[in-house]
Coordinates of C-alpha atoms and ligand atoms in Angstrom, one line a residue:
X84 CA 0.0 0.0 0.0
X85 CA 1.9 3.6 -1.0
X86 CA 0.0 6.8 -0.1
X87 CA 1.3 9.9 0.1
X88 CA 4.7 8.7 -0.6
X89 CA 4.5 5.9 2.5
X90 CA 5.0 2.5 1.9
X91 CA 2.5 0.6 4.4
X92 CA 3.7 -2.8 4.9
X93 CA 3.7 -2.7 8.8
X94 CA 0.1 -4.4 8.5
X95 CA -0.5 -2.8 11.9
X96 CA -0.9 0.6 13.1
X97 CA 2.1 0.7 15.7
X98 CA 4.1 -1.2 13.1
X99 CA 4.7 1.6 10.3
X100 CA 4.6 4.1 12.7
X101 CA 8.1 2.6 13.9
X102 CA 8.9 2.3 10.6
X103 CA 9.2 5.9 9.8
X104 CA 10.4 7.5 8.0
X105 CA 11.9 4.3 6.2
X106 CA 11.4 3.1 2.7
X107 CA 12.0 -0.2 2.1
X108 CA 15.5 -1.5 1.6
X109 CA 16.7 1.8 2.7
X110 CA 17.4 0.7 6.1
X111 CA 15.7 2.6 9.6
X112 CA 16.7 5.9 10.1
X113 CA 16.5 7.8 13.6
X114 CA 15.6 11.0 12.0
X115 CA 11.7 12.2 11.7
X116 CA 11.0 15.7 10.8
X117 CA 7.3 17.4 11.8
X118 CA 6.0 16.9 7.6
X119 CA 6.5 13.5 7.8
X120 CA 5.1 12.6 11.2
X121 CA 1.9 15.2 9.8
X122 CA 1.6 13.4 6.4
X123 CA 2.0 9.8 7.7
X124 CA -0.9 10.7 10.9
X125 CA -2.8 11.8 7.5
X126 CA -1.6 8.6 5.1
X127 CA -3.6 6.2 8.1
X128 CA -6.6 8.8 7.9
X129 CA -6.3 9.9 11.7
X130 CA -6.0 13.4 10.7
X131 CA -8.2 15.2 7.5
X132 CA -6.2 16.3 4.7
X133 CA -7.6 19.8 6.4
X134 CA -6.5 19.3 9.6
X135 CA -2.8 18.5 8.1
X136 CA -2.7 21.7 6.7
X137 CA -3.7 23.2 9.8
X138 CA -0.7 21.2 11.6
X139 CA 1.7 22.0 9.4
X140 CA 1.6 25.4 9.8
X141 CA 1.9 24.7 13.3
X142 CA 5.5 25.0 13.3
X143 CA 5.1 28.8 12.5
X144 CA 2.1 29.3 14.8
X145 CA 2.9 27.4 17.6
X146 CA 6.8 25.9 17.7
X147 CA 6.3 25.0 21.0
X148 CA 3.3 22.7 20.3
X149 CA 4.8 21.5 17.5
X150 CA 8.3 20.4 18.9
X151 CA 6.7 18.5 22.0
X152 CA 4.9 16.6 20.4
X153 CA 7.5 15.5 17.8
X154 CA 9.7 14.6 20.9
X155 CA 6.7 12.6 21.6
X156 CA 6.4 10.8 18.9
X157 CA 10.1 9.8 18.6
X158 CA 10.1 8.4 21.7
X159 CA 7.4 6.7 21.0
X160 CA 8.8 5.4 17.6
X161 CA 12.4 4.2 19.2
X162 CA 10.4 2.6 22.2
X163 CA 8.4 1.0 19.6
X164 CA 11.5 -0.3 18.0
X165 CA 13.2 -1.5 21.3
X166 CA 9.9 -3.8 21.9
X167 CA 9.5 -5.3 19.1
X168 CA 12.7 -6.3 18.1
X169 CA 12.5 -8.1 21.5
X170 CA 9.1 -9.6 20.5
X171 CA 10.8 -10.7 17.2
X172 CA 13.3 -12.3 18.6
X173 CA 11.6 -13.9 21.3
X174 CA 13.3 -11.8 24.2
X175 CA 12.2 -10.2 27.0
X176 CA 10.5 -6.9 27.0
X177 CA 12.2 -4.2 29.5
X178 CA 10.0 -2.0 31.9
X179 CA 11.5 0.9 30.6
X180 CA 10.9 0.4 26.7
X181 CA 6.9 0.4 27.4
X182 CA 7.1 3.2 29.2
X183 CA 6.7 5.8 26.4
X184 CA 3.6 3.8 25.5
X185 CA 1.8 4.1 29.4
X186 CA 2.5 8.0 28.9
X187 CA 0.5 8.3 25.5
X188 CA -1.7 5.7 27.1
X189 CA -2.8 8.3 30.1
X190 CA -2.6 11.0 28.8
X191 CA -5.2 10.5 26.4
X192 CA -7.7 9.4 28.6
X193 CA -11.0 10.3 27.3
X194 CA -14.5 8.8 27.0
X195 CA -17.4 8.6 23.8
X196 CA -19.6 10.4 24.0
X197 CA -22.7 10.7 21.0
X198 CA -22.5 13.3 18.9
X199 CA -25.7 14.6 16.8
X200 CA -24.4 13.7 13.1
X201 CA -27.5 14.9 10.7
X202 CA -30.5 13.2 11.5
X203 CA -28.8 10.4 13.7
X204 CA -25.8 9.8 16.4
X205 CA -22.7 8.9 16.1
X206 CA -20.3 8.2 18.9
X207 CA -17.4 9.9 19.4
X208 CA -14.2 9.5 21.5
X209 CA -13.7 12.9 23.5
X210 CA -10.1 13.2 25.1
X211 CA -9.8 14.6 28.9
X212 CA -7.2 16.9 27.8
X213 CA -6.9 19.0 24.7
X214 CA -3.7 18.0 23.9
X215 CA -2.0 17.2 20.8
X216 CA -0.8 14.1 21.9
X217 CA -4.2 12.3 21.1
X218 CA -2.6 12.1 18.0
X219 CA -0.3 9.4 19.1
X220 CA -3.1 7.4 20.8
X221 CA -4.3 4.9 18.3
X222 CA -0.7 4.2 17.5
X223 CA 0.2 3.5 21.4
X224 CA -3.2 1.4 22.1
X225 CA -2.5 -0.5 18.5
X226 CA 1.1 -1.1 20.3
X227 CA 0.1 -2.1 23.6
X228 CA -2.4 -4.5 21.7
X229 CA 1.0 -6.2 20.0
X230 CA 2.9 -6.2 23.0
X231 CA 0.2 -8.3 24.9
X232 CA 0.6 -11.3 22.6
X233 CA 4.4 -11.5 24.2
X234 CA 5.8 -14.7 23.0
X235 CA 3.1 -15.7 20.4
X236 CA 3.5 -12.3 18.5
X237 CA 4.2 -12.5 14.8
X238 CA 6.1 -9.5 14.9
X239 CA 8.8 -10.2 12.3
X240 CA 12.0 -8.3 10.8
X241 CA 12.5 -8.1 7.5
X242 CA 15.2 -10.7 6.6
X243 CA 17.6 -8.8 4.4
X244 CA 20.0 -8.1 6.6
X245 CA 20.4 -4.1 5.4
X246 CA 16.7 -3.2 5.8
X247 CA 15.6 -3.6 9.6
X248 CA 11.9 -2.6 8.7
X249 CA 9.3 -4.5 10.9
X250 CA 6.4 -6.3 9.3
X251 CA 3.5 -8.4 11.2
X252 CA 3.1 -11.4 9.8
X253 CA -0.6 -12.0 8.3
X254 CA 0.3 -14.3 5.7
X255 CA -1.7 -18.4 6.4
X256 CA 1.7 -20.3 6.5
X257 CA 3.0 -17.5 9.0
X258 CA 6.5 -17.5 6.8
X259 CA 6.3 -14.2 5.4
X260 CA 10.3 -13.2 5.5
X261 CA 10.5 -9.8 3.6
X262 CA 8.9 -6.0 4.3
X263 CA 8.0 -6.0 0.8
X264 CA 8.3 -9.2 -1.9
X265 CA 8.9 -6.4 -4.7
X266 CA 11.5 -5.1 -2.8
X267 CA 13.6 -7.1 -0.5
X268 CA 12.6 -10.4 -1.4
X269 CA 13.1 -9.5 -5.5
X270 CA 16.6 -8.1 -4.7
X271 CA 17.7 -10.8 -2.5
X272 CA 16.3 -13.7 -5.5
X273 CA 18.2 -11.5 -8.5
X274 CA 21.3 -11.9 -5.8
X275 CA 20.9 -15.3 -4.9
X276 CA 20.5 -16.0 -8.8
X277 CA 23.7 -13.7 -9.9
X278 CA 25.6 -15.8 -7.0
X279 CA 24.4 -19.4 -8.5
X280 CA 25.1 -18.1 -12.2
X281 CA 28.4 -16.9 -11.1
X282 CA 29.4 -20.1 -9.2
X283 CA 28.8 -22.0 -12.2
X284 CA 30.4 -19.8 -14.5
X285 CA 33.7 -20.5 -12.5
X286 CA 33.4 -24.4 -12.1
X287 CA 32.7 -24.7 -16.1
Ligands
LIG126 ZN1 13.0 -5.2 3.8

């Protein structure tokens, strides 16, 4: 799935955010700059294309805002990563790695509440606290969901070595081994195949 310049592969929430910014085969970077945090929140459809506007010029209206929750999210994203390469590799999860995710977790305490939508209700999730960081709560509850299979988790790594992208195994035989097929699994058959062709080139 590619939208808005993301490539999707995570098949969970929590999973691509962790990802970011990365591309496939491009390896996991510890950057992540306001736009993309903005444009991915918008990619998943938590935010309107709208309200992405609005939050993008938030780094002119409202630094402040804008900076804290960024710091937010990062530490969300490289707690993200410390957990589940340990639920990838069967190991345990430390105290300290969830913690990011109990902080998004409280402070976006909220209830539904129903909302008059036209002619009939909807419900709608109202947050104690108008803070941005309500922004980041799907993506810590979708996390806490993952870490709460512990051992059984088919939280996986992408097997070529120079990628370290995460992936959540959906597939039936549960042997899914690349972030993307078209990607790392192509690059690693056209390398296993120049290898084989080379090997018999020099025994003929
Ligand atoms: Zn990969």
């Amino acid at each position: 799935m590619r939208d808005l310049g993301f490539v999707l592969i995570g098949g969970r929430l929590s999973v691509d955010f962790c990802n970011l910014p990365s591309l496939p085969a491009s390896g996991a970077s510890n950057s992540l700059s306001w736009e993309e945090l903005v444009t991915f929140l918008r990619a998943i459809r938590i935010i309107s294309p709208e309200r992405s506007h609005e939050l993008l010029a938030l780094t002119e209206s409202d630094p402040q805002a804008a900076f804290g929750l960024l710091n937010r999210a990062k530490r969300l994203r490289d707690s993200l990563r410390s957990c589940f390469r340990a639920l990838a590799a069967k190991d345990h999860v430390s105290r300290d790695w969830v913690m990011p995710i109990n902080e998004v977790l409280r402070v976006t305490e909220g209830h539904d509440e129903l909302v008059a939508s036209g002619r009939s209700w909807k419900i709608e999730f109202l947050a104690r606290e108008d803070s941005l960081d309500w922004l980041l709560a799907a993506v810590a509850r979708s996390a806490a969901e993952l870490l709460t299979e512990g051992e059984t988790s088919r939280i996986r790594l992408c097997a070529n070595p120079a990628c370290t992208l995460f992936f959540y195994d959906d597939s039936r035989t549960h042997r899914r081994r690349w972030c993307s097929m078209s990607l790392c699994g192509n690059r690693h058959k056209v390398a296993a195949f120049a290898r084989r062709h080379s090997a018999r080139r020099a025994s003929a």
